[in-house]
Coordinates of C-alpha atoms in Angstrom, one line a residue:
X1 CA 16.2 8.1 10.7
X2 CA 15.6 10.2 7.7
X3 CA 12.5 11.5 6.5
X4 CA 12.4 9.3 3.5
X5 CA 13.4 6.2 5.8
X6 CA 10.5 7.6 8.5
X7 CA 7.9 7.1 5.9
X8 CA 8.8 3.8 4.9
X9 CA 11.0 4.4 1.9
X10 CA 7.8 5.9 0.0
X11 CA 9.2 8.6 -2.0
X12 CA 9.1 11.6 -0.1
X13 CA 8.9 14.4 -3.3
X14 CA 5.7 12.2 -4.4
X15 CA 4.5 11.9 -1.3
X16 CA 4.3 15.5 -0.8
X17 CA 3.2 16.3 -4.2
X18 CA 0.5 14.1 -4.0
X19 CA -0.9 14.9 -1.1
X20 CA -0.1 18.8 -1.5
X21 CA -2.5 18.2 -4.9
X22 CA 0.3 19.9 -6.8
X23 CA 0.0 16.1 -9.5
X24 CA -4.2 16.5 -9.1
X25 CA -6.2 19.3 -9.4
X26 CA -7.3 21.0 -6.0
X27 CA -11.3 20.8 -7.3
X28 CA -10.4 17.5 -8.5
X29 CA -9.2 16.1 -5.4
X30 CA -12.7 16.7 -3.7
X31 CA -15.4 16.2 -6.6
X32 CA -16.4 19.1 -8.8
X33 CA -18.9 20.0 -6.0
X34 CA -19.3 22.1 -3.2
X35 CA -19.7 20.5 0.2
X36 CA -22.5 21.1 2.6
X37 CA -20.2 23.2 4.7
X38 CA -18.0 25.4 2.6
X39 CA -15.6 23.2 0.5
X40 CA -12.9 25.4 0.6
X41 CA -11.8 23.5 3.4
X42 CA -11.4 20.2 1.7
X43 CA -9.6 22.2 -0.8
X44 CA -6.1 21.5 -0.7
X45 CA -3.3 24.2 -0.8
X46 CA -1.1 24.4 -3.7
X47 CA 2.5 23.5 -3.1
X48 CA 5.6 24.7 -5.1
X49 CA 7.8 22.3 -6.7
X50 CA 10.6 23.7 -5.9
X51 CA 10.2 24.8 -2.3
X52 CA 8.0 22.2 -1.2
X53 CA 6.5 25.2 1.0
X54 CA 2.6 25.2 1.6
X55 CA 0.6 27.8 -0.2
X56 CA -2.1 29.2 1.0
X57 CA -5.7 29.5 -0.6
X58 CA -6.7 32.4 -2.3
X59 CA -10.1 33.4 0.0
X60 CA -11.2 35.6 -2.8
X61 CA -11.1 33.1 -5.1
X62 CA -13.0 30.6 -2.8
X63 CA -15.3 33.0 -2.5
X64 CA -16.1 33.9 -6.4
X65 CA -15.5 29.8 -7.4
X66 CA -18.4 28.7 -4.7
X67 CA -20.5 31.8 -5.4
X68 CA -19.9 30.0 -9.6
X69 CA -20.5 26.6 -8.0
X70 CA -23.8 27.3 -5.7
X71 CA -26.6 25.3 -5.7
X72 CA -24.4 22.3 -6.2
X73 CA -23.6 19.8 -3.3
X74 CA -22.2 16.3 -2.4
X75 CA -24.3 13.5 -0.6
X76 CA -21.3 13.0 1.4
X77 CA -17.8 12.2 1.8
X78 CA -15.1 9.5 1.5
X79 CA -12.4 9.9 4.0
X80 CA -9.2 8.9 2.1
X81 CA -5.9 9.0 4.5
X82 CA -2.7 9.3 3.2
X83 CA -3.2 9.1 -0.5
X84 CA 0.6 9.0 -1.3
X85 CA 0.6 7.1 -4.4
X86 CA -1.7 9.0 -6.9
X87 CA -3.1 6.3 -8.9
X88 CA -5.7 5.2 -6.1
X89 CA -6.6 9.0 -5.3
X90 CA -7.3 9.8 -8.9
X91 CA -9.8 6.5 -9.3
X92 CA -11.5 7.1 -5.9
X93 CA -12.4 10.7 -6.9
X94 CA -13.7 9.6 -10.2
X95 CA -15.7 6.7 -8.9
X96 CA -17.3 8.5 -5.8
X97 CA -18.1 11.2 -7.7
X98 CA -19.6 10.2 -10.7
X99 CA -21.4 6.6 -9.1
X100 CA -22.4 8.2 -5.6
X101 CA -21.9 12.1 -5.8
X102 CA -19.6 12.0 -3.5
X103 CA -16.8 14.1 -2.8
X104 CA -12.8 12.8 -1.1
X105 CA -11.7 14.5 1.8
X106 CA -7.4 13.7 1.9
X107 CA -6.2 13.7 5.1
X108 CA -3.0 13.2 6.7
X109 CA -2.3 10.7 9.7
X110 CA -0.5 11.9 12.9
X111 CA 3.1 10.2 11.5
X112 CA 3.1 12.0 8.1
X113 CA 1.3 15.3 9.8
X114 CA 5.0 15.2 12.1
X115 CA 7.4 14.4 9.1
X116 CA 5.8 17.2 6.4
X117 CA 5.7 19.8 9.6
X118 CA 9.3 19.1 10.1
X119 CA 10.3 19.3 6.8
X120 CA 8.4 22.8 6.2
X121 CA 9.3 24.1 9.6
X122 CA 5.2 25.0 9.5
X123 CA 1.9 23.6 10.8
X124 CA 0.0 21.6 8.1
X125 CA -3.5 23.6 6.7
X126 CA -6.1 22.3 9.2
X127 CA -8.1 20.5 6.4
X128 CA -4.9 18.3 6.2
X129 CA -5.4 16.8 9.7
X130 CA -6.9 13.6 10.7
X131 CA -8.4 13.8 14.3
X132 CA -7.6 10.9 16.7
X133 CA -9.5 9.7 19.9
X134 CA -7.9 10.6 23.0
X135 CA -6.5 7.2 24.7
X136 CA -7.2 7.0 28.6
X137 CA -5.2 5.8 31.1
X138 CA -6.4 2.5 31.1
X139 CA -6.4 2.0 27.1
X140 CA -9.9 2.7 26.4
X141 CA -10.5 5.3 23.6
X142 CA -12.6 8.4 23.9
X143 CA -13.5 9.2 20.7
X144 CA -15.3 12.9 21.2
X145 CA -12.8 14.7 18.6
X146 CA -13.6 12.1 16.1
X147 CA -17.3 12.8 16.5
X148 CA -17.5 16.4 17.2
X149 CA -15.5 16.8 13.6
X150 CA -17.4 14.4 11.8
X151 CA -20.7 16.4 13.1
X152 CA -19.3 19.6 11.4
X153 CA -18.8 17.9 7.9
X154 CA -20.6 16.1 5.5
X155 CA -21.8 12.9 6.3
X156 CA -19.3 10.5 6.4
X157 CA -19.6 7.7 3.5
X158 CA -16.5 5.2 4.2
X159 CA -12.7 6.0 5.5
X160 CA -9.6 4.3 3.7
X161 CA -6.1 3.9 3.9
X162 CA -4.0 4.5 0.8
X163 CA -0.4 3.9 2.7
X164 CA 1.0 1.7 5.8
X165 CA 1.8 4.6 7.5
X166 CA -2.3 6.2 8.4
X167 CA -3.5 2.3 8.9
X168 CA -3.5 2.7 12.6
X169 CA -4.7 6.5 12.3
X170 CA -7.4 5.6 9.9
X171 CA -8.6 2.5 12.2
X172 CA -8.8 4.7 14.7
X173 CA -10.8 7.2 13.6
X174 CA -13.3 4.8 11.5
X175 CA -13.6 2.9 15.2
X176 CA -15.6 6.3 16.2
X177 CA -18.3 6.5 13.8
X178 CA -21.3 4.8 14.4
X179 CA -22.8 5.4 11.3
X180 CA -20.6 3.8 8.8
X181 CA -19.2 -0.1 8.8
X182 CA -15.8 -0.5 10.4
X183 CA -13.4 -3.1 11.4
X184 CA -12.8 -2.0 15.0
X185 CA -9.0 -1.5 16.5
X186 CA -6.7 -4.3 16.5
X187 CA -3.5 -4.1 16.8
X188 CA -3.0 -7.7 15.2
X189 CA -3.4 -6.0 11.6
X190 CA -0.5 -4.1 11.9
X191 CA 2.0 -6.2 13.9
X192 CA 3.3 -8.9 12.4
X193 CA 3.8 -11.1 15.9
X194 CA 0.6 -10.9 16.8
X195 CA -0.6 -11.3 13.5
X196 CA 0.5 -14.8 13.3
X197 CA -0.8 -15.5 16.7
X198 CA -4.3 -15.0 16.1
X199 CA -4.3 -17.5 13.5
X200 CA -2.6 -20.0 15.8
X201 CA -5.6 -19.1 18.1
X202 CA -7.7 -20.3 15.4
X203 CA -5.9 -23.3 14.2
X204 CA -4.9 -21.6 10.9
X205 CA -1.7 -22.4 9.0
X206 CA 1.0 -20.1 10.7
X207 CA 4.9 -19.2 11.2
X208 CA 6.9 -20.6 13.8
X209 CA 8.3 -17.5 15.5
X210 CA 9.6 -15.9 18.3
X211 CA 10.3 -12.3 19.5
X212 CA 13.9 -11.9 20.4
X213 CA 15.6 -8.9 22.6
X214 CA 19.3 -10.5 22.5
X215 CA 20.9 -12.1 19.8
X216 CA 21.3 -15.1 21.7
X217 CA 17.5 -15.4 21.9
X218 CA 17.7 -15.2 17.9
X219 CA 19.9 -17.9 17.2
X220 CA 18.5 -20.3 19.9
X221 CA 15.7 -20.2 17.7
X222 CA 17.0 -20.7 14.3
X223 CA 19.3 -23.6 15.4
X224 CA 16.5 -25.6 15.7
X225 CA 15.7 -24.3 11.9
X226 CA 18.7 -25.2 10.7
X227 CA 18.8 -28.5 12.0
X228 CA 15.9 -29.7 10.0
X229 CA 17.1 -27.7 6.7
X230 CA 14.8 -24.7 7.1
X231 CA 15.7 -21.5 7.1
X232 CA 14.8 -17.8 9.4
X233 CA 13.8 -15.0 8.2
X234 CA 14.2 -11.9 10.8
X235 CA 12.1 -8.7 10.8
X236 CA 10.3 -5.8 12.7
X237 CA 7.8 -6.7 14.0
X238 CA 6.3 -3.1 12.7
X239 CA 7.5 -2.6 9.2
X240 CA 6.8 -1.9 5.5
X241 CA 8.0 -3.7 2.0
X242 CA 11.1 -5.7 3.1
X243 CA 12.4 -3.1 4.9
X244 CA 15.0 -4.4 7.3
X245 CA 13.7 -7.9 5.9
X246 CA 16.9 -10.6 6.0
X247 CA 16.7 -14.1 4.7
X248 CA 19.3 -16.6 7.2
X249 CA 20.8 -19.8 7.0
X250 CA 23.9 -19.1 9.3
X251 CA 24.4 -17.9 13.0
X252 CA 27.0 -15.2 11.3
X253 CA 24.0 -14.0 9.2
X254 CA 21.2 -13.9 12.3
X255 CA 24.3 -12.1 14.6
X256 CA 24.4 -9.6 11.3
X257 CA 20.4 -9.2 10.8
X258 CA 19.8 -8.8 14.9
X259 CA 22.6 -5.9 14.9
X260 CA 21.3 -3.9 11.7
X261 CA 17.3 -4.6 12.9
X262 CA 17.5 -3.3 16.4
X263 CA 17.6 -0.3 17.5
X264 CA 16.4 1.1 13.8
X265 CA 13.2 3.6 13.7
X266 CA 10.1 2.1 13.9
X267 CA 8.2 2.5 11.1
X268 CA 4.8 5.0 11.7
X269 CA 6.5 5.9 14.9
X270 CA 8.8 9.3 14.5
X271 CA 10.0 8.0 18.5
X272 CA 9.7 4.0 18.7
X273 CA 12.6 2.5 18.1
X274 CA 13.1 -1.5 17.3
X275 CA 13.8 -3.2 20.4
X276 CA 13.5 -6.6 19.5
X277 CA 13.9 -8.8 16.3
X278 CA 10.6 -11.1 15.1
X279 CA 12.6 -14.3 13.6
X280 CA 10.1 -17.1 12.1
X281 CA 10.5 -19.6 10.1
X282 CA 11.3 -19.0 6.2
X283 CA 8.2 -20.1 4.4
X284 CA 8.9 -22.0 1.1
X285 CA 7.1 -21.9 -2.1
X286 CA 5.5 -20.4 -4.2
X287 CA 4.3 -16.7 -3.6
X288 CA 1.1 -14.6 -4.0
X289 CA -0.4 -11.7 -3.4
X290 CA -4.1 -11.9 -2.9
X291 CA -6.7 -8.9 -3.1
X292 CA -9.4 -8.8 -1.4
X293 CA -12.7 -7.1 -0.8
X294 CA -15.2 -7.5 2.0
X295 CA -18.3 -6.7 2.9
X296 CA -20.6 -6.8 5.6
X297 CA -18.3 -10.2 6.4
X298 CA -18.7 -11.5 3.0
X299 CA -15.0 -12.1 1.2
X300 CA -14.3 -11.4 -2.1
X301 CA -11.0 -12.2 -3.7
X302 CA -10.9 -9.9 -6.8
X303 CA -7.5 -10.8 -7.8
X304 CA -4.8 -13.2 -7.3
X305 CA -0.9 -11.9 -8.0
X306 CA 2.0 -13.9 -8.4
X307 CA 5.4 -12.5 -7.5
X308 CA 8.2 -13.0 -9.4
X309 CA 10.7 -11.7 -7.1
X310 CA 15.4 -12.0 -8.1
X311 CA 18.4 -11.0 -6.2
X312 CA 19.9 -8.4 -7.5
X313 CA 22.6 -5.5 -6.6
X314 CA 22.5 -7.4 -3.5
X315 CA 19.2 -7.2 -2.3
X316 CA 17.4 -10.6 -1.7
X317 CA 14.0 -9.5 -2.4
X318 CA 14.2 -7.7 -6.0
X319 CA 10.6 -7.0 -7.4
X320 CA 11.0 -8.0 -11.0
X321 CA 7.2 -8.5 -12.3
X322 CA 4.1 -9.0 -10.7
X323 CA 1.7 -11.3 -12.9
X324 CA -2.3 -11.6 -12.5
X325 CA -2.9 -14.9 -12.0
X326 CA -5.5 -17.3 -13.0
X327 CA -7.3 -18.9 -10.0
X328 CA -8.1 -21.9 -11.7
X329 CA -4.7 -22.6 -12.2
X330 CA -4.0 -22.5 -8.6
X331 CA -3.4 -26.3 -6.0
X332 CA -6.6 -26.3 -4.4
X333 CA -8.7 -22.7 -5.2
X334 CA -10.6 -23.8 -3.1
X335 CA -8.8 -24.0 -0.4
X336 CA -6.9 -20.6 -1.2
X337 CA -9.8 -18.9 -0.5
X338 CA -11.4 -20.6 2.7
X339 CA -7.9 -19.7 4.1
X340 CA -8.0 -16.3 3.0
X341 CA -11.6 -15.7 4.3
X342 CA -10.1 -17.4 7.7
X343 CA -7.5 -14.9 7.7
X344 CA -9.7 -12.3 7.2
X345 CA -12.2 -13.4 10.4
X346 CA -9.4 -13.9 12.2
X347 CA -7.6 -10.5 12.3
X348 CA -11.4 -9.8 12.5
X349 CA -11.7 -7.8 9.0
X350 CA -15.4 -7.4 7.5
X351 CA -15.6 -4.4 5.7
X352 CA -13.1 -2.8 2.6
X353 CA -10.0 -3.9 1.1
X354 CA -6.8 -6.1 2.0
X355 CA -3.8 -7.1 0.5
X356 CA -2.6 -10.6 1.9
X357 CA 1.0 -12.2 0.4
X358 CA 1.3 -16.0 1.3
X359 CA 3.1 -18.8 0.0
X360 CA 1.5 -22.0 -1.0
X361 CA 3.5 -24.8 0.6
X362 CA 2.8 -28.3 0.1
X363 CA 0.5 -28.4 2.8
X364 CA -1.5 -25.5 1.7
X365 CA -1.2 -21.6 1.4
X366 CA 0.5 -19.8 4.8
X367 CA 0.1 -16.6 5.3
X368 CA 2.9 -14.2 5.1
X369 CA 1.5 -10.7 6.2
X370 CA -2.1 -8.6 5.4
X371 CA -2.2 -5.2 4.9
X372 CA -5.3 -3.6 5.4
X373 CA -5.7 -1.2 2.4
X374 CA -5.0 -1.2 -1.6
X375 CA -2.0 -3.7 -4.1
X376 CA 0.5 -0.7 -3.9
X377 CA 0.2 -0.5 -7.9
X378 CA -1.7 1.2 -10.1
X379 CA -4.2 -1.8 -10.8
X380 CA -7.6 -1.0 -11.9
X381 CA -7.1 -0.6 -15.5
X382 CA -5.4 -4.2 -15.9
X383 CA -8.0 -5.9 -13.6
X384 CA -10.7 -4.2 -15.2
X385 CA -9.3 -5.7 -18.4
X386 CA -8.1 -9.4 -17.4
X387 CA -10.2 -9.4 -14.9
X388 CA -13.7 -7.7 -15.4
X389 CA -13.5 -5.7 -12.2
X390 CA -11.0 -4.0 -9.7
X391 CA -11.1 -3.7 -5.7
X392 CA -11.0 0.3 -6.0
X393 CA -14.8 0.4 -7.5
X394 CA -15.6 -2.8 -5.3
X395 CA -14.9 -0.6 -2.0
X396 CA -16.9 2.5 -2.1
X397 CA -19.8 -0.6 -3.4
X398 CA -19.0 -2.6 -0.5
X399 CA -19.9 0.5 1.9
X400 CA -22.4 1.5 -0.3
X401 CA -23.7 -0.9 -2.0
X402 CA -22.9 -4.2 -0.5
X403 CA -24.9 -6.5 -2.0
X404 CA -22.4 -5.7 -5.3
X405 CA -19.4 -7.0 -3.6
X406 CA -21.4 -10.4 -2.4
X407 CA -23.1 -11.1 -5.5
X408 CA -19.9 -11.8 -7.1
X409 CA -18.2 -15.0 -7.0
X410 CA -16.0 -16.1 -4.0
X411 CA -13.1 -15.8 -6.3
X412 CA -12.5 -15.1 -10.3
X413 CA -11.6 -18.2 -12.0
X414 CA -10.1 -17.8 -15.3
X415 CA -9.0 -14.2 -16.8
X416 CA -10.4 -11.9 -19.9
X417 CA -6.8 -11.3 -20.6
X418 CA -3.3 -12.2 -19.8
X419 CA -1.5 -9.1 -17.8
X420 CA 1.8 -8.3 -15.8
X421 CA 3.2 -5.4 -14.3
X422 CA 7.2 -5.4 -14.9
X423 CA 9.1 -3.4 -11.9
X424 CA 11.9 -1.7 -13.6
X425 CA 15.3 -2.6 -12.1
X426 CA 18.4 0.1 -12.4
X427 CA 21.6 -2.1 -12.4
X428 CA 23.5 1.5 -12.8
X429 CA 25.2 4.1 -9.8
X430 CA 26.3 8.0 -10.8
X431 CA 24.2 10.8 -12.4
X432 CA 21.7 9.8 -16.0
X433 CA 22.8 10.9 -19.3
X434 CA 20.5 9.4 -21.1
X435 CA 17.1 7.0 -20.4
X436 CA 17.5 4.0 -23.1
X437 CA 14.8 2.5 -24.6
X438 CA 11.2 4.0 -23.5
X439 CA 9.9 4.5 -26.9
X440 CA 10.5 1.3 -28.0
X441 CA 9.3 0.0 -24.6
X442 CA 5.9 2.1 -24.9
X443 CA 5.5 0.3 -29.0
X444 CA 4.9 -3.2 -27.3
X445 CA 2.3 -4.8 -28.4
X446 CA 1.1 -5.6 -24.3
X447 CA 2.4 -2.2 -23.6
X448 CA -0.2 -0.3 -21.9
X449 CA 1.8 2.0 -20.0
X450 CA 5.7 2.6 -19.0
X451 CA 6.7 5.1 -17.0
X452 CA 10.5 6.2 -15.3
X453 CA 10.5 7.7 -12.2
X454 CA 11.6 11.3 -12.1
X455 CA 14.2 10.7 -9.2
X456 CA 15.6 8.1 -12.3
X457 CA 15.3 10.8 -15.0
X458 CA 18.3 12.4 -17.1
X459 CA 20.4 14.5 -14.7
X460 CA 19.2 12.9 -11.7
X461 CA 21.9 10.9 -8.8
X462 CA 21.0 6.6 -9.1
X463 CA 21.8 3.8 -7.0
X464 CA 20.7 0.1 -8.1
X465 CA 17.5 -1.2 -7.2
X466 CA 17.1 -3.2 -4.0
X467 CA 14.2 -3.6 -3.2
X468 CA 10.4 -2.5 -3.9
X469 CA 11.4 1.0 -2.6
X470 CA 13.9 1.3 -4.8
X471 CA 12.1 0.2 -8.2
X472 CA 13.1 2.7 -11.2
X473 CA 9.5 2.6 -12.7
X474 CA 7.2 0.2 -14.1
X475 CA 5.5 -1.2 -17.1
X476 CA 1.6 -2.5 -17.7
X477 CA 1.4 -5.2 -20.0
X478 CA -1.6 -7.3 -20.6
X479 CA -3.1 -9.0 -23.9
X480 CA -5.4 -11.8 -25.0
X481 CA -2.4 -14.1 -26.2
X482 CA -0.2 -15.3 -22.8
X483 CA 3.1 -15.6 -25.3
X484 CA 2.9 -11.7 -26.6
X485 CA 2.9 -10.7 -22.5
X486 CA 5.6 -13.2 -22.3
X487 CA 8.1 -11.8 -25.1
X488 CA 7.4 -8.4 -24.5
X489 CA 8.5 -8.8 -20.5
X490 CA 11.7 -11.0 -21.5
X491 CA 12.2 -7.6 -24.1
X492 CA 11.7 -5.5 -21.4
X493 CA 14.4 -7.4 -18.8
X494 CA 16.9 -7.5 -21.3
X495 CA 16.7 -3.0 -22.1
X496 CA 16.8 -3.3 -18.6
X497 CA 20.9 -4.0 -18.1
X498 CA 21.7 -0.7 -20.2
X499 CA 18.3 1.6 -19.6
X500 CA 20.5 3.8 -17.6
X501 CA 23.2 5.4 -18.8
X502 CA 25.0 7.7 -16.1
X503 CA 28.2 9.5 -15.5
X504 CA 29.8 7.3 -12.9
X505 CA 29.4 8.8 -9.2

């Protein structure tokens, strides 16, 4: 598919931008320090706006900014792999460097390495690449590139994932060094088949489901759903957001979702194709997102989300806010978390972050999907102030300093602060004229921040929202008083239906 459908729907003139350092300083990016071998290799090429063409780095200008910068050098380094959304980049570099003197080495997985060489008709700069081990014939990994480049660097501190698209990249390469904690390779954190299957292995609440390579296959299945009222929701086994995500309740609607799944691009594979469909079960209730941080085997849950989640512009699953959540207010906190840290053992995760969405259903909390890296959102400031903490300074601790990460309780109960982040829905289609509202939206009392994406800025093409690919932008809200977050996102959903004036297409 295309480039921007390759990588997931992430937004491709971010994506580069971000991880060309063109929205983050270059010396930034890696820590105001040099390296024990020279840093100009961690530096990151500039990259024009407008061409999206890779730069090269000025060696004379290496030369004179280490010759200023001698003397000076990191303890080590944070691998951090596909750092497309910004926000987690900027507060690792901050963090590592000023709690650990350590500096951030961005690198690219294999998948986006293939889409931004495509795209610039170029090989990426070398300090862009992740090295892989080399799989055998018989599946076993030999992981001598991994070690021979991690031998020519700065000891390596941690490696994380900011994206879906480097988990399996970053997995891999973590799996090779000894000297750091790591979760191993299994595929089971990625696919969303065999994801459910280890917890059935373990006796864990689970999904019915069944892979299907014919239709008929598919609705086999969900008659017996429909017969006792449920309903199917059908998927890739392999994807991202609700990509390709359909909610069924009719045999026309699984024939419909089975032809527009298969045969789609797998997502992280630039070859794969879907040849099957993953129907289960729809999962009722209420639904949460779950952040988590562990070390050494010891599970944290730093924060609890609730999604508040409309259709709209026909999309099913419309992000419409996504609101902290007390714990003590939860059925059973308790048991939230001892099925969390199940999950977590089971898909056999003991060190760093995870993102798990489940549902809590009258027989308790079901799991919906992990992902194995950061909330997609810009988080710590709102956790830091409703919460007292935030899973990007827990991680480098848990590596680091693990005994941080277990001291803390198995789960916050009650908040500092009330806060929500409101996704911004575009209900319009043609070209902006004008971007209603933002100043008033940015005088809120919650407001802490509101930002428009540029691709939804004056002059630029819209379509509605859809889903969480498509959001328009986003607002931060969080205060003492509940009832001020409250009016303020109700204020916010109603500028909402006219934020967008355009020219019609």
């Amino acid at each position: 598919g295309s480039a921007r459908a390759a990588m997931g729907g992430l937004r491709l003139a971010a994506a580069l931008a971000m991880v060309a350092c063109a929205t983050v300083a270059a010396d930034a990016l890696v820590a105001p320090r040099r390296l024990l071998k020279p840093w100009a290799r961690w530096r990151c090429g500039a990259m024009s706006d407008a061409t999206d063409d890779f730069a090269p780095l000025d060696p004379e200008a290496e030369a004179e900014e280490e010759d200023e910068d001698e003397g000076e050098y990191v303890d080590g380094i944070v691998v951090l792999v596909d750092a497309l959304g910004g926000y987690h980049g900027r507060t690792l570099v901050e963090r590592a460097e000023e709690e650990y003197n350590l500096g951030v080495a961005t690198v690219l997985s294999p998948y986006l390495q293939r889409i931004l060489e495509e795209r610039n008709g170029a090989e990426l700069p070398p300090h862009f690449r992740l090295p892989q081990p080399i799989r055998g014939e018989n599946g076993d990994l030999n992981f001598a590139p991994v070690r021979r480049w991690a031998a020519a660097q700065p000891p390596v501190r941690a490696v994380l994932c900011d994206s879906d698209s480097g988990l399996a990249a970053a997995e891999a390469f973590a799996a090779g060094l000894d000297s750091i904690p790591n979760n191993g390779v299994n595929e089971a954190r990625r696919d969303k088949y065999l994801m459910h299957e280890a917890l059935r292995a373990r006796g864990l609440r689970c999904a019915e489901q069944r892979v299907c390579a014919d239709v008929e296959s598919c609705l086999e299945f969900c008659a017996d759903l429909f017969a006792s009222g449920r309903r199917a929701i059908m998927k890739p086994r392999r994807g991202v957001g609700s990509e390709l995500v359909h909610v069924c309740e009719t045999p026309a609607e699984v024939r419909a979702a089975f032809e527009s799944l298969v045969g789609t691009a797998q997502f992280a594979s630039l070859e794969a194709r879907n040849r099957e469909a993953l129907v289960q079960e729809f999962i009722e209730g209420p639904e949460y997102a779950v952040d988590t941080v562990s070390a050494g085997g010891a599970h944290r849950i730093v924060a609890v989300w609730e999604y508040h989640k409309i259709a709209a512009n026909g999309g099913a699953f419309v992000y419409s806010a996504t609101k902290l959540k007390p714990t003590a207010t939860l059925d059973d906190a308790g048991g939230v978390y001892s099925y969390v840290a199940d999950v977590m053992d089971a898909l056999g995760v003991s060190h760093g972050p995870t993102h798990t969405e489940l549902r809590m259903t009258k027989s308790g909390p079901v799991l919906i999907e992990v992902n194995c890296r950061w909330h997609d959102t810009d988080f710590s400031g709102i956790c830091n102030a409703c919460v007292g903490y935030n899973a990007h300074d827990l991680t480098l601790d848990a590596y680091l300093r693990p005994e941080r990460v277990r001291d803390l309780p198995k789960m916050p109960l009650d908040l500092q602060a009330h806060g929500r982040i409101v996704h911004l829905v575009c209900y319009a289609e043609g070209t902006v004229r004008e971007v209603r509202h933002e100043a008033e939206a940015q005088a809120l009392e919650s407001c802490r921040a509101f930002k428009v994406h540029e691709e939804f800025g004056v002059g630029e093409a819209v379509t509605p929202t859809v889903d969480i690919r498509t959001d328009a932008g986003f607002a931060i809200l969080w205060h003492e008083d509940p009832e001020v977050v409250e009016r303020d996102y109700q204020q916010i959903l109603e500028w909402q239906k006219d934020m967008f004036d355009v020219t019609p297409a």
